């Protein structure tokens, strides 16, 4: 085990010397139910923050855990996760660790909680991690005198209680920031954020009629440019934009009232290009590096930032200019996921690459009438997302936005000068929100680091003082070994560890 600094009265041993290990076994699926018949049945999926959630039972229990055990996930992505025991049957993804009387249950629980990442990293298996019975038996374990174990557990729980209160406050603050962000966007797109600017800059305001006329002119100019491009490059002739009917009184009645000079417009009136991406076959996608970056939904965020550091995928230039030509995107384009949950992930394409491509779960909004930052902010507004969801197709809990929904989304629009001011105000205030959120996130990370620091001190003898009057752990181990020798250790089947007196 190597050289280990051991506090006075402690002993370094292995877990197998102190516990009985019961590896779970799954009963037939036909003998399981969710109506409360039989014995509670726990698998890895039932593990919760401290004790398992009860949601399944079995009439043919094969392996049992007890309330005084510590449960550990031993198979899969959650291998190493720890829960306190309950009286139940356990499946093959769970093992029950049953301590002898020389080992306090919560002392074992907190020790293993400090080793989750180590246990997970040491797990083996071709498709998924597996922690074996031998792996568990051989875990090096710092055994403190039993009275000190109780003192350590009490101190850990005292410190964790204070830490949890702080974490709860941090999470409450994060939730309040989200509410503030949405309130800010609501005020921004109801014209309240720029009310003072309008009062001080009457000469820079456009009337609603002038704004609508300019939008129609720019829409016609975009079509003329598309015709010119078609005549030069060939391909399919672009369709002339259809005249859009004015908003009805019923539609306007459901919308917040706008200040003078603002108008509601459909997205397709100000975004000349709204379409969605295409997903090629897997053999056309390359992980990590390539010629043209290919954006997936997990690269989108709710802050406008595109995070291409997450599993970056690429396609070849040939695929980009051929099969995927219709879903090219460029720096400044606004992207929105149209398959969820969650909906409302919005990102602006950065200039890291001159051209990008996207999959079929993402829509493109390209506008020269509204600032891309304002467009992204409005599409990310919860009110906008909820409105789209109400019109979407929902299947088995999944929401799918059609391009028609995207194009018909109503957007509040103001004149160009006011847009510039609005963008500055939104960015300044959202920047403050992001900085505060980052501070809270850092504090939460530090809280988790502090939790691990507390556990490290606890199991190195630094959390509470040693008491020379405590019976040393060596005496506990000697008594365990003597009693095991007395009863023999040649049983063919697992049995409960004989309790020893403390």
Tab-separated table of C-alpha atoms in Angstrom:
chain	number	residue	atom	x	y	z
A	1	UNK	CA	0.000	0.000	0.000
A	2	UNK	CA	3.009	2.296	0.219
A	3	UNK	CA	4.016	4.700	2.921
A	4	UNK	CA	1.007	6.427	4.465
A	5	UNK	CA	1.050	8.960	7.283
A	6	UNK	CA	-1.282	7.497	9.910
A	7	UNK	CA	-2.681	9.561	12.817
A	8	UNK	CA	-2.219	8.249	16.344
A	9	UNK	CA	-4.677	5.484	17.093
A	10	UNK	CA	-5.558	4.912	13.424
A	11	UNK	CA	-4.772	1.879	11.275
A	12	UNK	CA	-4.383	1.560	7.526
A	13	UNK	CA	-6.251	-1.516	6.350
A	14	UNK	CA	-8.367	-2.599	3.387
A	15	UNK	CA	-12.117	-2.356	3.048
A	16	UNK	CA	-12.445	-6.125	2.742
A	17	UNK	CA	-11.296	-6.485	6.357
A	18	UNK	CA	-14.210	-4.406	7.621
A	19	UNK	CA	-17.244	-5.112	5.465
A	20	UNK	CA	-19.301	-7.805	3.841
A	21	UNK	CA	-19.840	-7.156	0.128
A	22	UNK	CA	-23.141	-8.230	-1.441
A	23	UNK	CA	-23.097	-7.950	-5.227
A	24	UNK	CA	-26.557	-7.359	-6.650
A	25	UNK	CA	-28.468	-9.714	-8.909
A	26	UNK	CA	-31.403	-8.786	-11.110
A	27	UNK	CA	-34.647	-10.751	-10.789
A	28	UNK	CA	-36.564	-11.594	-13.983
A	29	UNK	CA	-38.275	-8.560	-15.471
A	30	UNK	CA	-41.620	-10.347	-15.265
A	31	UNK	CA	-41.251	-10.421	-11.478
A	32	UNK	CA	-40.811	-6.639	-11.184
A	33	UNK	CA	-43.572	-4.052	-10.863
A	34	UNK	CA	-44.245	-0.408	-10.054
A	35	UNK	CA	-47.415	-0.879	-8.026
A	36	UNK	CA	-45.834	-1.676	-4.654
A	37	UNK	CA	-46.085	-5.471	-4.678
A	38	UNK	CA	-43.232	-7.325	-2.976
A	39	UNK	CA	-39.811	-6.019	-1.946
A	40	UNK	CA	-38.415	-2.608	-2.906
A	41	UNK	CA	-36.008	-3.108	-5.831
A	42	UNK	CA	-33.093	-0.710	-6.347
A	43	UNK	CA	-30.914	-0.304	-9.434
A	44	UNK	CA	-28.342	2.377	-10.283
A	45	UNK	CA	-31.093	4.528	-11.801
A	46	UNK	CA	-32.779	4.898	-8.411
A	47	UNK	CA	-29.727	6.456	-6.729
A	48	UNK	CA	-30.472	9.958	-5.460
A	49	UNK	CA	-28.587	12.608	-3.479
A	50	UNK	CA	-28.385	10.514	-0.280
A	51	UNK	CA	-30.717	7.498	-0.353
A	52	UNK	CA	-32.363	5.722	-3.306
A	53	UNK	CA	-35.729	6.764	-4.700
A	54	UNK	CA	-38.360	4.038	-4.291
A	55	UNK	CA	-40.160	3.417	-7.581
A	56	UNK	CA	-39.944	-0.323	-8.299
A	57	UNK	CA	-40.639	-3.579	-6.454
A	58	UNK	CA	-40.004	-7.283	-7.071
A	59	UNK	CA	-41.747	-10.468	-5.959
A	60	UNK	CA	-38.547	-12.494	-6.488
A	61	UNK	CA	-35.744	-10.706	-4.613
A	62	UNK	CA	-32.358	-12.383	-5.066
A	63	UNK	CA	-29.896	-10.140	-3.227
A	64	UNK	CA	-30.708	-7.935	-0.257
A	65	UNK	CA	-29.407	-4.656	1.135
A	66	UNK	CA	-30.168	-3.288	4.594
A	67	UNK	CA	-30.765	0.168	6.046
A	68	UNK	CA	-27.349	0.144	7.715
A	69	UNK	CA	-25.474	-0.627	4.480
A	70	UNK	CA	-23.739	1.693	2.061
A	71	UNK	CA	-24.801	1.195	-1.566
A	72	UNK	CA	-22.487	1.716	-4.525
A	73	UNK	CA	-23.125	1.672	-8.274
A	74	UNK	CA	-20.739	-0.869	-9.787
A	75	UNK	CA	-21.724	-0.857	-13.481
A	76	UNK	CA	-22.125	1.880	-16.074
A	77	UNK	CA	-21.575	5.604	-16.357
A	78	UNK	CA	-22.574	6.133	-12.720
A	79	UNK	CA	-20.094	3.549	-11.383
A	80	UNK	CA	-18.723	4.791	-8.064
A	81	UNK	CA	-21.830	6.752	-7.060
A	82	UNK	CA	-22.681	6.266	-3.380
A	83	UNK	CA	-25.962	6.142	-1.417
A	84	UNK	CA	-26.889	5.213	2.123
A	85	UNK	CA	-28.753	1.933	2.291
A	86	UNK	CA	-32.420	1.088	2.639
A	87	UNK	CA	-34.053	-2.307	3.187
A	88	UNK	CA	-34.428	-3.540	-0.383
A	89	UNK	CA	-33.410	-5.982	-3.096
A	90	UNK	CA	-30.558	-4.824	-5.344
A	91	UNK	CA	-29.937	-5.318	-9.061
A	92	UNK	CA	-26.674	-6.255	-10.768
A	93	UNK	CA	-25.595	-2.601	-11.119
A	94	UNK	CA	-25.507	-2.175	-7.328
A	95	UNK	CA	-23.454	-3.614	-4.477
A	96	UNK	CA	-24.254	-3.367	-0.770
A	97	UNK	CA	-21.352	-2.773	1.611
A	98	UNK	CA	-22.257	-4.007	5.090
A	99	UNK	CA	-19.964	-2.638	7.822
A	100	UNK	CA	-19.086	-4.498	10.993
A	101	UNK	CA	-19.633	-2.827	14.363
A	102	UNK	CA	-16.091	-1.452	14.260
A	103	UNK	CA	-17.086	0.763	11.333
A	104	UNK	CA	-19.645	3.577	11.520
A	105	UNK	CA	-21.963	3.549	8.472
A	106	UNK	CA	-21.705	7.278	7.741
A	107	UNK	CA	-17.923	7.201	8.183
A	108	UNK	CA	-17.785	4.604	5.396
A	109	UNK	CA	-20.301	6.592	3.322
A	110	UNK	CA	-18.351	9.843	3.506
A	111	UNK	CA	-15.039	8.097	2.837
A	112	UNK	CA	-16.380	6.485	-0.345
A	113	UNK	CA	-18.043	9.784	-1.340
A	114	UNK	CA	-14.567	11.303	-1.440
A	115	UNK	CA	-13.422	8.533	-3.795
A	116	UNK	CA	-16.177	8.581	-6.442
A	117	UNK	CA	-13.968	9.884	-9.258
A	118	UNK	CA	-11.161	7.498	-8.307
A	119	UNK	CA	-13.532	4.538	-8.250
A	120	UNK	CA	-15.021	5.556	-11.580
A	121	UNK	CA	-11.606	6.055	-13.137
A	122	UNK	CA	-10.389	2.671	-11.917
A	123	UNK	CA	-13.451	0.802	-13.188
A	124	UNK	CA	-12.947	-1.512	-16.137
A	125	UNK	CA	-15.064	-3.054	-18.855
A	126	UNK	CA	-15.268	-3.064	-22.647
A	127	UNK	CA	-18.492	-1.077	-23.054
A	128	UNK	CA	-19.056	0.361	-19.602
A	129	UNK	CA	-17.188	0.717	-16.343
A	130	UNK	CA	-17.356	-2.187	-13.907
A	131	UNK	CA	-16.222	-2.198	-10.268
A	132	UNK	CA	-15.629	-5.773	-9.104
A	133	UNK	CA	-15.924	-7.308	-5.664
A	134	UNK	CA	-12.137	-7.607	-5.537
A	135	UNK	CA	-11.788	-3.919	-6.464
A	136	UNK	CA	-13.947	-3.005	-3.487
A	137	UNK	CA	-12.187	-5.389	-1.101
A	138	UNK	CA	-8.766	-3.979	-1.923
A	139	UNK	CA	-9.592	-0.296	-1.381
A	140	UNK	CA	-7.104	1.148	1.127
A	141	UNK	CA	-9.043	2.363	4.144
A	142	UNK	CA	-8.020	4.643	7.054
A	143	UNK	CA	-9.680	3.172	10.132
A	144	UNK	CA	-10.043	5.607	13.030
A	145	UNK	CA	-10.996	4.616	16.578
A	146	UNK	CA	-14.763	4.163	16.766
A	147	UNK	CA	-15.432	7.188	19.038
A	148	UNK	CA	-13.362	9.348	16.675
A	149	UNK	CA	-15.373	8.038	13.717
A	150	UNK	CA	-18.504	9.397	15.412
A	151	UNK	CA	-16.808	12.756	16.045
A	152	UNK	CA	-15.624	12.951	12.434
A	153	UNK	CA	-19.106	12.201	11.073
A	154	UNK	CA	-20.673	14.815	13.358
A	155	UNK	CA	-18.143	17.449	12.256
A	156	UNK	CA	-18.570	16.614	8.556
A	157	UNK	CA	-22.339	16.946	8.844
A	158	UNK	CA	-22.028	20.228	10.735
A	159	UNK	CA	-19.735	21.705	8.073
A	160	UNK	CA	-21.746	20.270	5.175
A	161	UNK	CA	-24.935	21.765	6.621
A	162	UNK	CA	-23.355	25.229	6.580
A	163	UNK	CA	-21.935	24.607	3.112
A	164	UNK	CA	-25.302	23.444	1.760
A	165	UNK	CA	-26.969	26.626	3.031
A	166	UNK	CA	-24.395	28.683	1.153
A	167	UNK	CA	-24.876	26.608	-1.997
A	168	UNK	CA	-28.645	27.046	-1.746
A	169	UNK	CA	-28.181	30.822	-1.538
A	170	UNK	CA	-25.888	30.786	-4.583
A	171	UNK	CA	-28.396	28.762	-6.607
A	172	UNK	CA	-31.197	31.101	-5.532
A	173	UNK	CA	-29.117	34.042	-6.748
A	174	UNK	CA	-28.559	32.282	-10.086
A	175	UNK	CA	-32.294	31.721	-10.454
A	176	UNK	CA	-32.941	35.391	-9.677
A	177	UNK	CA	-30.432	36.382	-12.361
A	178	UNK	CA	-32.380	34.343	-14.912
A	179	UNK	CA	-35.574	36.138	-13.899
A	180	UNK	CA	-33.805	39.500	-14.169
A	181	UNK	CA	-32.445	38.601	-17.614
A	182	UNK	CA	-35.932	37.827	-18.905
A	183	UNK	CA	-37.375	40.983	-17.317
A	184	UNK	CA	-34.619	42.983	-18.998
A	185	UNK	CA	-35.438	41.496	-22.407
A	186	UNK	CA	-39.142	42.113	-21.844
A	187	UNK	CA	-38.520	45.801	-21.124
A	188	UNK	CA	-36.080	46.038	-24.026
A	189	UNK	CA	-38.546	44.758	-26.616
A	190	UNK	CA	-41.462	46.744	-25.257
A	191	UNK	CA	-39.465	49.939	-25.810
A	192	UNK	CA	-39.111	50.730	-22.103
A	193	UNK	CA	-35.327	50.427	-22.026
A	194	UNK	CA	-34.896	53.199	-24.592
A	195	UNK	CA	-37.727	55.464	-23.390
A	196	UNK	CA	-35.323	58.133	-22.176
A	197	UNK	CA	-33.279	57.951	-25.388
A	198	UNK	CA	-36.427	58.546	-27.468
A	199	UNK	CA	-37.361	61.534	-25.335
A	200	UNK	CA	-33.917	63.047	-25.898
A	201	UNK	CA	-33.609	62.168	-29.614
A	202	UNK	CA	-36.916	63.026	-31.242
A	203	UNK	CA	-35.116	64.066	-34.424
A	204	UNK	CA	-33.705	60.536	-34.904
A	205	UNK	CA	-36.999	58.674	-34.668
A	206	UNK	CA	-38.754	57.039	-37.621
A	207	UNK	CA	-42.536	56.868	-37.813
A	208	UNK	CA	-44.121	53.432	-37.939
A	209	UNK	CA	-45.304	54.073	-41.515
A	210	UNK	CA	-41.805	55.095	-42.624
A	211	UNK	CA	-40.320	52.040	-40.939
A	212	UNK	CA	-42.763	49.660	-42.633
A	213	UNK	CA	-42.188	51.319	-45.999
A	214	UNK	CA	-38.426	50.964	-45.609
A	215	UNK	CA	-38.799	47.289	-44.686
A	216	UNK	CA	-40.889	46.649	-47.807
A	217	UNK	CA	-38.355	48.456	-49.991
A	218	UNK	CA	-35.452	46.490	-48.530
A	219	UNK	CA	-37.384	43.249	-48.994
A	220	UNK	CA	-37.884	44.096	-52.665
A	221	UNK	CA	-34.193	44.998	-53.009
A	222	UNK	CA	-33.176	41.636	-51.529
A	223	UNK	CA	-35.287	39.852	-54.108
A	224	UNK	CA	-33.745	41.878	-56.929
A	225	UNK	CA	-30.297	40.916	-55.655
A	226	UNK	CA	-31.352	37.258	-55.587
A	227	UNK	CA	-32.489	37.549	-59.203
A	228	UNK	CA	-29.161	39.106	-60.176
A	229	UNK	CA	-27.281	36.308	-58.434
A	230	UNK	CA	-29.450	33.704	-60.185
A	231	UNK	CA	-28.824	35.247	-63.580
A	232	UNK	CA	-25.091	35.186	-62.892
A	233	UNK	CA	-24.743	31.791	-61.221
A	234	UNK	CA	-27.721	29.830	-62.508
A	235	UNK	CA	-29.580	27.297	-60.401
A	236	UNK	CA	-33.196	27.557	-59.300
A	237	UNK	CA	-34.940	30.833	-59.955
A	238	UNK	CA	-35.787	32.554	-56.643
A	239	UNK	CA	-39.440	32.956	-55.828
A	240	UNK	CA	-40.817	36.458	-55.539
A	241	UNK	CA	-41.775	37.274	-51.929
A	242	UNK	CA	-45.494	37.121	-51.377
A	243	UNK	CA	-47.183	40.257	-50.057
A	244	UNK	CA	-47.881	39.660	-46.385
A	245	UNK	CA	-51.230	40.683	-44.920
A	246	UNK	CA	-51.183	43.213	-42.091
A	247	UNK	CA	-51.479	41.871	-38.581
A	248	UNK	CA	-55.055	41.395	-37.477
A	249	UNK	CA	-56.597	43.126	-34.493
A	250	UNK	CA	-56.783	39.721	-32.759
A	251	UNK	CA	-53.047	39.147	-33.253
A	252	UNK	CA	-52.167	42.609	-31.993
A	253	UNK	CA	-54.450	42.222	-28.967
A	254	UNK	CA	-52.264	39.350	-27.695
A	255	UNK	CA	-49.077	41.422	-27.950
A	256	UNK	CA	-47.683	44.084	-25.617
A	257	UNK	CA	-48.380	47.635	-26.728
A	258	UNK	CA	-45.385	49.279	-28.391
A	259	UNK	CA	-44.270	52.916	-28.196
A	260	UNK	CA	-44.808	55.254	-31.114
A	261	UNK	CA	-42.449	54.468	-33.977
A	262	UNK	CA	-42.218	50.755	-33.173
A	263	UNK	CA	-43.970	48.056	-35.218
A	264	UNK	CA	-44.479	44.314	-35.112
A	265	UNK	CA	-43.199	42.500	-38.186
A	266	UNK	CA	-42.987	38.854	-39.158
A	267	UNK	CA	-39.484	37.417	-39.120
A	268	UNK	CA	-39.608	36.700	-42.854
A	269	UNK	CA	-40.198	40.413	-43.545
A	270	UNK	CA	-36.842	41.377	-42.060
A	271	UNK	CA	-34.840	38.172	-42.526
A	272	UNK	CA	-34.481	37.468	-46.197
A	273	UNK	CA	-33.104	34.019	-45.506
A	274	UNK	CA	-34.722	31.632	-43.022
A	275	UNK	CA	-34.094	27.938	-43.567
A	276	UNK	CA	-32.745	24.917	-41.731
A	277	UNK	CA	-29.723	22.674	-42.050
A	278	UNK	CA	-29.163	19.185	-43.351
A	279	UNK	CA	-27.490	16.214	-41.726
A	280	UNK	CA	-25.211	14.112	-43.929
A	281	UNK	CA	-24.409	10.442	-43.395
A	282	UNK	CA	-21.877	9.642	-40.668
A	283	UNK	CA	-19.095	8.833	-43.094
A	284	UNK	CA	-19.154	12.448	-44.317
A	285	UNK	CA	-18.549	13.818	-40.800
A	286	UNK	CA	-15.082	14.123	-39.258
A	287	UNK	CA	-14.368	14.540	-35.549
A	288	UNK	CA	-11.852	17.030	-34.228
A	289	UNK	CA	-10.535	18.607	-37.394
A	290	UNK	CA	-11.390	19.172	-41.025
A	291	UNK	CA	-12.097	21.788	-43.680
A	292	UNK	CA	-15.520	23.238	-42.821
A	293	UNK	CA	-16.945	23.280	-39.256
A	294	UNK	CA	-20.309	21.536	-38.862
A	295	UNK	CA	-22.502	22.933	-36.076
A	296	UNK	CA	-24.781	20.722	-33.986
A	297	UNK	CA	-27.362	21.707	-31.367
A	298	UNK	CA	-24.984	21.027	-28.481
A	299	UNK	CA	-22.734	23.814	-29.821
A	300	UNK	CA	-25.526	26.372	-29.325
A	301	UNK	CA	-26.015	28.207	-26.022
A	302	UNK	CA	-28.643	30.460	-24.459
A	303	UNK	CA	-26.347	33.483	-24.359
A	304	UNK	CA	-25.686	34.049	-28.075
A	305	UNK	CA	-22.221	32.499	-27.841
A	306	UNK	CA	-21.405	29.568	-30.137
A	307	UNK	CA	-19.379	26.954	-28.256
A	308	UNK	CA	-17.574	24.949	-30.921
A	309	UNK	CA	-15.177	23.500	-28.342
A	310	UNK	CA	-17.751	20.799	-27.544
A	311	UNK	CA	-17.109	17.743	-29.740
A	312	UNK	CA	-16.160	19.771	-32.842
A	313	UNK	CA	-17.270	18.145	-36.085
A	314	UNK	CA	-16.259	18.976	-39.658
A	315	UNK	CA	-17.232	18.215	-43.242
A	316	UNK	CA	-15.162	18.393	-46.396
A	317	UNK	CA	-15.323	21.384	-48.724
A	318	UNK	CA	-16.784	19.073	-51.352
A	319	UNK	CA	-19.682	18.097	-49.078
A	320	UNK	CA	-20.113	21.710	-47.931
A	321	UNK	CA	-20.365	23.044	-51.488
A	322	UNK	CA	-22.354	20.078	-52.776
A	323	UNK	CA	-24.801	18.086	-50.686
A	324	UNK	CA	-24.880	20.699	-47.892
A	325	UNK	CA	-24.800	23.832	-50.054
A	326	UNK	CA	-28.299	24.933	-48.985
A	327	UNK	CA	-27.345	24.969	-45.291
A	328	UNK	CA	-24.203	27.104	-45.446
A	329	UNK	CA	-23.951	29.723	-42.724
A	330	UNK	CA	-21.683	32.733	-42.393
A	331	UNK	CA	-20.315	34.927	-39.597
A	332	UNK	CA	-23.130	37.046	-38.185
A	333	UNK	CA	-25.930	34.581	-38.956
A	334	UNK	CA	-28.284	33.851	-36.061
A	335	UNK	CA	-28.876	30.165	-35.334
A	336	UNK	CA	-31.718	28.651	-33.307
A	337	UNK	CA	-32.429	25.036	-32.426
A	338	UNK	CA	-35.813	23.907	-33.728
A	339	UNK	CA	-35.876	20.498	-32.025
A	340	UNK	CA	-36.130	20.220	-28.257
A	341	UNK	CA	-36.376	20.184	-25.363
A	342	UNK	CA	-34.830	22.470	-24.556
A	343	UNK	CA	-35.809	25.038	-27.137
A	344	UNK	CA	-34.411	28.563	-26.963
A	345	UNK	CA	-30.741	27.867	-27.686
A	346	UNK	CA	-29.570	30.812	-29.794
A	347	UNK	CA	-26.077	31.551	-31.094
A	348	UNK	CA	-24.468	34.032	-33.456
A	349	UNK	CA	-21.988	32.492	-35.893
A	350	UNK	CA	-18.506	33.858	-35.098
A	351	UNK	CA	-15.840	34.806	-37.633
A	352	UNK	CA	-13.494	31.996	-36.585
A	353	UNK	CA	-14.132	30.409	-40.002
A	354	UNK	CA	-15.355	32.152	-43.175
A	355	UNK	CA	-18.066	29.548	-43.750
A	356	UNK	CA	-19.824	26.958	-41.586
A	357	UNK	CA	-22.561	24.354	-41.960
A	358	UNK	CA	-25.380	23.128	-39.707
A	359	UNK	CA	-27.503	20.061	-39.085
A	360	UNK	CA	-31.241	19.669	-39.605
A	361	UNK	CA	-32.176	20.570	-36.008
A	362	UNK	CA	-30.984	24.179	-36.462
A	363	UNK	CA	-32.617	27.111	-38.277
A	364	UNK	CA	-30.776	30.073	-39.847
A	365	UNK	CA	-31.941	33.692	-39.546
A	366	UNK	CA	-30.064	36.161	-41.758
A	367	UNK	CA	-31.190	39.798	-41.690
A	368	UNK	CA	-29.873	43.155	-42.844
A	369	UNK	CA	-32.766	45.053	-41.241
A	370	UNK	CA	-32.271	44.220	-37.578
A	371	UNK	CA	-29.010	43.842	-35.675
A	372	UNK	CA	-28.087	40.176	-35.294
A	373	UNK	CA	-27.510	40.735	-31.586
A	374	UNK	CA	-31.005	42.166	-31.136
A	375	UNK	CA	-32.510	39.374	-33.212
A	376	UNK	CA	-30.659	36.749	-31.147
A	377	UNK	CA	-31.741	38.392	-27.893
A	378	UNK	CA	-35.384	38.466	-28.956
A	379	UNK	CA	-35.390	34.844	-30.125
A	380	UNK	CA	-33.836	33.841	-26.771
A	381	UNK	CA	-36.564	35.672	-24.821
A	382	UNK	CA	-38.673	33.105	-22.937
A	383	UNK	CA	-41.872	34.772	-24.147
A	384	UNK	CA	-40.788	34.208	-27.753
A	385	UNK	CA	-39.823	30.594	-27.056
A	386	UNK	CA	-43.154	29.865	-25.327
A	387	UNK	CA	-45.069	31.411	-28.217
A	388	UNK	CA	-43.236	29.188	-30.688
A	389	UNK	CA	-43.754	26.103	-28.522
A	390	UNK	CA	-47.518	26.663	-28.450
A	391	UNK	CA	-47.545	26.463	-32.244
A	392	UNK	CA	-45.101	23.553	-32.512
A	393	UNK	CA	-45.669	19.878	-33.060
A	394	UNK	CA	-45.047	17.910	-29.875
A	395	UNK	CA	-44.403	14.179	-30.107
A	396	UNK	CA	-43.477	12.069	-27.065
A	397	UNK	CA	-42.281	15.148	-25.199
A	398	UNK	CA	-40.231	16.461	-28.133
A	399	UNK	CA	-40.999	19.840	-29.683
A	400	UNK	CA	-40.387	20.462	-33.370
A	401	UNK	CA	-40.553	23.971	-34.797
A	402	UNK	CA	-41.385	24.228	-38.475
A	403	UNK	CA	-39.819	26.823	-40.752
A	404	UNK	CA	-43.302	28.311	-41.117
A	405	UNK	CA	-43.384	28.975	-37.362
A	406	UNK	CA	-39.930	30.559	-37.577
A	407	UNK	CA	-40.904	32.777	-40.497
A	408	UNK	CA	-44.185	33.892	-38.927
A	409	UNK	CA	-42.685	34.767	-35.548
A	410	UNK	CA	-43.613	38.342	-34.685
A	411	UNK	CA	-40.714	40.639	-33.836
A	412	UNK	CA	-40.976	44.168	-32.375
A	413	UNK	CA	-38.885	46.551	-34.458
A	414	UNK	CA	-37.716	50.119	-34.027
A	415	UNK	CA	-35.730	52.477	-36.256
A	416	UNK	CA	-32.033	51.934	-36.943
A	417	UNK	CA	-30.732	54.654	-34.625
A	418	UNK	CA	-32.813	53.361	-31.748
A	419	UNK	CA	-31.707	49.812	-32.553
A	420	UNK	CA	-28.092	50.878	-32.059
A	421	UNK	CA	-28.896	52.414	-28.688
A	422	UNK	CA	-30.986	49.416	-27.655
A	423	UNK	CA	-28.198	47.036	-28.583
A	424	UNK	CA	-25.693	48.997	-26.500
A	425	UNK	CA	-28.004	49.037	-23.479
A	426	UNK	CA	-28.854	45.336	-23.716
A	427	UNK	CA	-25.222	44.319	-24.152
A	428	UNK	CA	-24.075	46.430	-21.219
A	429	UNK	CA	-26.716	45.028	-18.886
A	430	UNK	CA	-26.399	41.433	-20.101
A	431	UNK	CA	-22.637	41.693	-19.703
A	432	UNK	CA	-23.200	42.533	-16.039
A	433	UNK	CA	-25.545	39.551	-15.752
A	434	UNK	CA	-22.988	37.212	-17.336
A	435	UNK	CA	-20.235	38.457	-15.037
A	436	UNK	CA	-22.416	37.931	-11.974
A	437	UNK	CA	-23.454	34.501	-13.198
A	438	UNK	CA	-19.819	33.543	-13.760
A	439	UNK	CA	-18.977	34.725	-10.241
A	440	UNK	CA	-21.772	32.565	-8.839
A	441	UNK	CA	-20.665	29.579	-10.927
A	442	UNK	CA	-17.102	29.987	-9.666
A	443	UNK	CA	-18.377	30.177	-6.095
A	444	UNK	CA	-20.354	26.962	-6.600
A	445	UNK	CA	-17.252	25.241	-7.951
A	446	UNK	CA	-15.278	26.496	-4.971
A	447	UNK	CA	-17.988	25.134	-2.672
A	448	UNK	CA	-17.580	21.687	-4.178
A	449	UNK	CA	-13.801	21.968	-3.825
A	450	UNK	CA	-14.319	22.922	-0.174
A	451	UNK	CA	-16.515	19.850	0.289
A	452	UNK	CA	-13.713	17.647	-1.009
A	453	UNK	CA	-11.197	19.486	1.179
A	454	UNK	CA	-13.331	18.765	4.256
A	455	UNK	CA	-13.430	15.068	3.363
A	456	UNK	CA	-9.693	14.972	2.727
A	457	UNK	CA	-9.002	16.476	6.146
A	458	UNK	CA	-11.509	14.131	7.762
A	459	UNK	CA	-9.802	10.973	6.538
A	460	UNK	CA	-6.275	12.171	7.221
A	461	UNK	CA	-7.009	12.871	10.885
A	462	UNK	CA	-6.999	16.668	10.546
A	463	UNK	CA	-10.686	17.494	11.019
A	464	UNK	CA	-11.095	16.651	14.709
A	465	UNK	CA	-8.476	16.110	17.418
A	466	UNK	CA	-7.448	12.598	18.449
A	467	UNK	CA	-8.318	11.478	21.978
A	468	UNK	CA	-5.623	9.304	23.616
A	469	UNK	CA	-8.339	7.639	25.718
A	470	UNK	CA	-10.047	6.166	22.627
A	471	UNK	CA	-9.502	2.451	22.075
A	472	UNK	CA	-7.058	2.344	19.128
A	473	UNK	CA	-8.159	0.978	15.784
A	474	UNK	CA	-5.458	-1.691	16.045
A	475	UNK	CA	-7.394	-3.256	18.924
A	476	UNK	CA	-10.566	-3.268	16.826
A	477	UNK	CA	-8.755	-4.983	13.956
A	478	UNK	CA	-7.171	-7.532	16.269
A	479	UNK	CA	-10.570	-8.402	17.729
A	480	UNK	CA	-12.113	-8.719	14.266
A	481	UNK	CA	-9.346	-11.082	13.138
A	482	UNK	CA	-9.554	-13.152	16.310
A	483	UNK	CA	-13.288	-13.599	16.036
A	484	UNK	CA	-13.027	-14.471	12.337
A	485	UNK	CA	-10.385	-17.068	13.137
A	486	UNK	CA	-12.634	-18.491	15.833
A	487	UNK	CA	-15.666	-18.944	13.617
A	488	UNK	CA	-13.628	-19.884	10.542
A	489	UNK	CA	-13.648	-18.305	7.154
A	490	UNK	CA	-14.516	-21.279	4.968
A	491	UNK	CA	-18.206	-20.763	4.241
A	492	UNK	CA	-19.184	-21.494	0.660
A	493	UNK	CA	-21.790	-18.722	0.394
A	494	UNK	CA	-21.722	-15.058	1.465
A	495	UNK	CA	-23.007	-14.378	4.965
A	496	UNK	CA	-23.402	-11.353	7.154
A	497	UNK	CA	-20.175	-10.258	8.864
A	498	UNK	CA	-20.279	-11.156	12.533
A	499	UNK	CA	-20.711	-8.002	14.543
A	500	UNK	CA	-17.856	-7.233	16.886
A	501	UNK	CA	-18.071	-5.262	20.047
A	502	UNK	CA	-16.618	-1.805	19.899
